[in-house]
Amino acid sequence: SASQAFPRVWGSSAWKGADGPHRFHSNPLHYIRNHESWVGQFSRVWKDFEYVRGLIMSGWSRYDHLAILAETFPAGVPAFAMSMETMMEGIAMNGRFSSTNVALPCAPSIENGGYMHGCGF
């Protein structure tokens, strides 16, 4: 079994830049769904391994080496905050990101493609 060969495991996810070569804006719903999937996976299989070390989250600058820059860091900050809150809570947030709403004076949305505007940081 995989747990015998790899007793200690990590997961990997992204909070920006990893959802296509032509992305010019943040798409937080894409990332949030992936994080929620990792939360579910960890909660199902954690006892099969000696350690589930954690989740590595990256913010890609480019989709690949030939692509233009992905969304910039400031454009991705709300998605980063929602991603962190999802992983720290360890549950599906269902669009309610209370810590993100406090940290950034705005209400990030995962509706309508997840477009966010008016956030201050």
Coordinates of C-alpha atoms in Angstrom, one line a residue:
S1 CA 0.0 0.0 0.0
A2 CA 1.0 3.6 -0.5
S3 CA 1.2 4.2 3.3
Q4 CA 3.8 1.5 3.7
A5 CA 6.0 2.9 1.0
F6 CA 5.4 6.5 2.0
P7 CA 4.6 6.7 5.7
R8 CA 4.9 10.5 5.8
V9 CA 3.0 12.5 3.2
W10 CA 2.4 16.1 2.2
G11 CA -0.2 17.6 -0.1
S12 CA 0.3 20.5 -2.5
S13 CA -2.1 23.1 -3.7
A14 CA -2.0 26.7 -5.1
W15 CA -3.7 29.9 -4.3
K16 CA -2.9 31.8 -7.5
G17 CA -1.7 31.4 -11.0
A18 CA -2.2 27.7 -11.5
D19 CA -5.5 27.5 -13.3
G20 CA -4.6 28.3 -16.9
P21 CA -2.2 30.2 -19.1
H22 CA -4.6 33.0 -20.0
R23 CA -5.7 34.0 -16.5
F24 CA -5.4 37.8 -15.7
H25 CA -7.6 37.9 -12.6
S26 CA -7.9 35.8 -9.5
N27 CA -10.3 32.9 -9.6
P28 CA -10.6 32.0 -5.9
L29 CA -13.4 29.5 -6.3
H30 CA -11.1 27.3 -8.3
Y31 CA -8.5 27.3 -5.5
I32 CA -11.0 27.1 -2.6
R33 CA -12.6 23.9 -4.2
N34 CA -9.2 22.4 -4.5
H35 CA -8.3 23.2 -0.8
E36 CA -11.7 21.8 0.3
S37 CA -10.8 18.6 -1.6
W38 CA -7.5 18.3 0.3
V39 CA -9.3 18.9 3.6
G40 CA -11.6 16.0 2.7
Q41 CA -8.8 13.8 1.6
F42 CA -6.7 14.4 4.7
S43 CA -9.7 13.7 6.9
R44 CA -10.4 10.4 5.2
V45 CA -6.8 9.0 5.0
W46 CA -4.8 10.6 7.8
K47 CA -5.0 7.5 10.0
D48 CA -3.5 5.3 7.2
F49 CA -0.2 7.2 7.4
E50 CA 2.4 7.6 10.2
Y51 CA 2.2 11.4 9.6
V52 CA 0.3 13.7 7.3
R53 CA 2.8 16.5 7.5
G54 CA 0.6 19.2 6.0
L55 CA -0.2 21.1 2.8
I56 CA 2.2 23.2 0.8
M57 CA 0.5 26.1 -0.8
S58 CA 2.2 27.9 -3.7
G59 CA 1.4 31.1 -5.6
W60 CA 2.5 30.6 -9.1
S61 CA 4.0 33.6 -10.9
R62 CA 3.5 31.9 -14.3
Y63 CA 1.4 29.0 -15.5
D64 CA 4.5 27.7 -17.4
H65 CA 7.9 29.1 -18.4
L66 CA 6.6 30.4 -21.7
A67 CA 3.5 32.1 -20.4
I68 CA 3.0 35.8 -19.4
L69 CA 2.8 36.6 -15.7
A70 CA -0.2 35.3 -13.8
E71 CA -2.3 37.6 -11.7
T72 CA -0.1 39.8 -9.5
F73 CA 0.3 39.3 -5.8
P74 CA -2.0 42.2 -4.7
A75 CA -4.8 40.8 -7.0
G76 CA -4.3 37.4 -5.3
V77 CA -4.3 38.5 -1.7
P78 CA -8.0 37.9 -1.1
A79 CA -7.7 34.5 -2.6
F80 CA -4.7 33.8 -0.4
A81 CA -6.6 34.9 2.7
M82 CA -9.6 32.7 1.8
S83 CA -7.3 29.8 1.0
M84 CA -5.5 30.1 4.4
E85 CA -8.9 30.3 6.2
T86 CA -10.2 27.2 4.5
M87 CA -7.1 25.2 5.4
M88 CA -6.8 26.5 8.9
E89 CA -10.5 25.8 9.7
G90 CA -10.3 22.4 8.0
I91 CA -13.9 22.5 6.7
A92 CA -15.7 23.8 3.7
M93 CA -16.4 27.5 4.4
N94 CA -19.4 27.7 2.1
G95 CA -18.6 31.2 1.1
R96 CA -18.5 32.5 4.8
F97 CA -14.9 33.8 5.3
S98 CA -15.3 35.7 8.6
S99 CA -11.5 35.9 9.3
T100 CA -10.8 37.1 5.8
N101 CA -13.6 39.7 6.1
V102 CA -12.0 41.1 9.3
A103 CA -8.4 41.0 7.9
L104 CA -9.4 42.7 4.6
P105 CA -12.0 45.4 4.8
C106 CA -14.2 43.8 2.2
A107 CA -16.3 40.8 1.8
P108 CA -14.5 38.4 -0.7
S109 CA -17.0 36.5 -2.8
I110 CA -16.8 33.1 -4.4
E111 CA -20.0 33.9 -6.4
N112 CA -20.0 35.1 -10.0
G113 CA -16.6 33.8 -10.8
G114 CA -15.1 35.1 -7.5
Y115 CA -14.3 38.6 -8.8
M116 CA -13.3 40.7 -5.9
H117 CA -13.1 44.5 -5.7
G118 CA -12.8 47.2 -3.1
C119 CA -10.6 45.2 -0.7
G120 CA -8.1 47.2 1.3
F121 CA -4.8 45.9 2.5

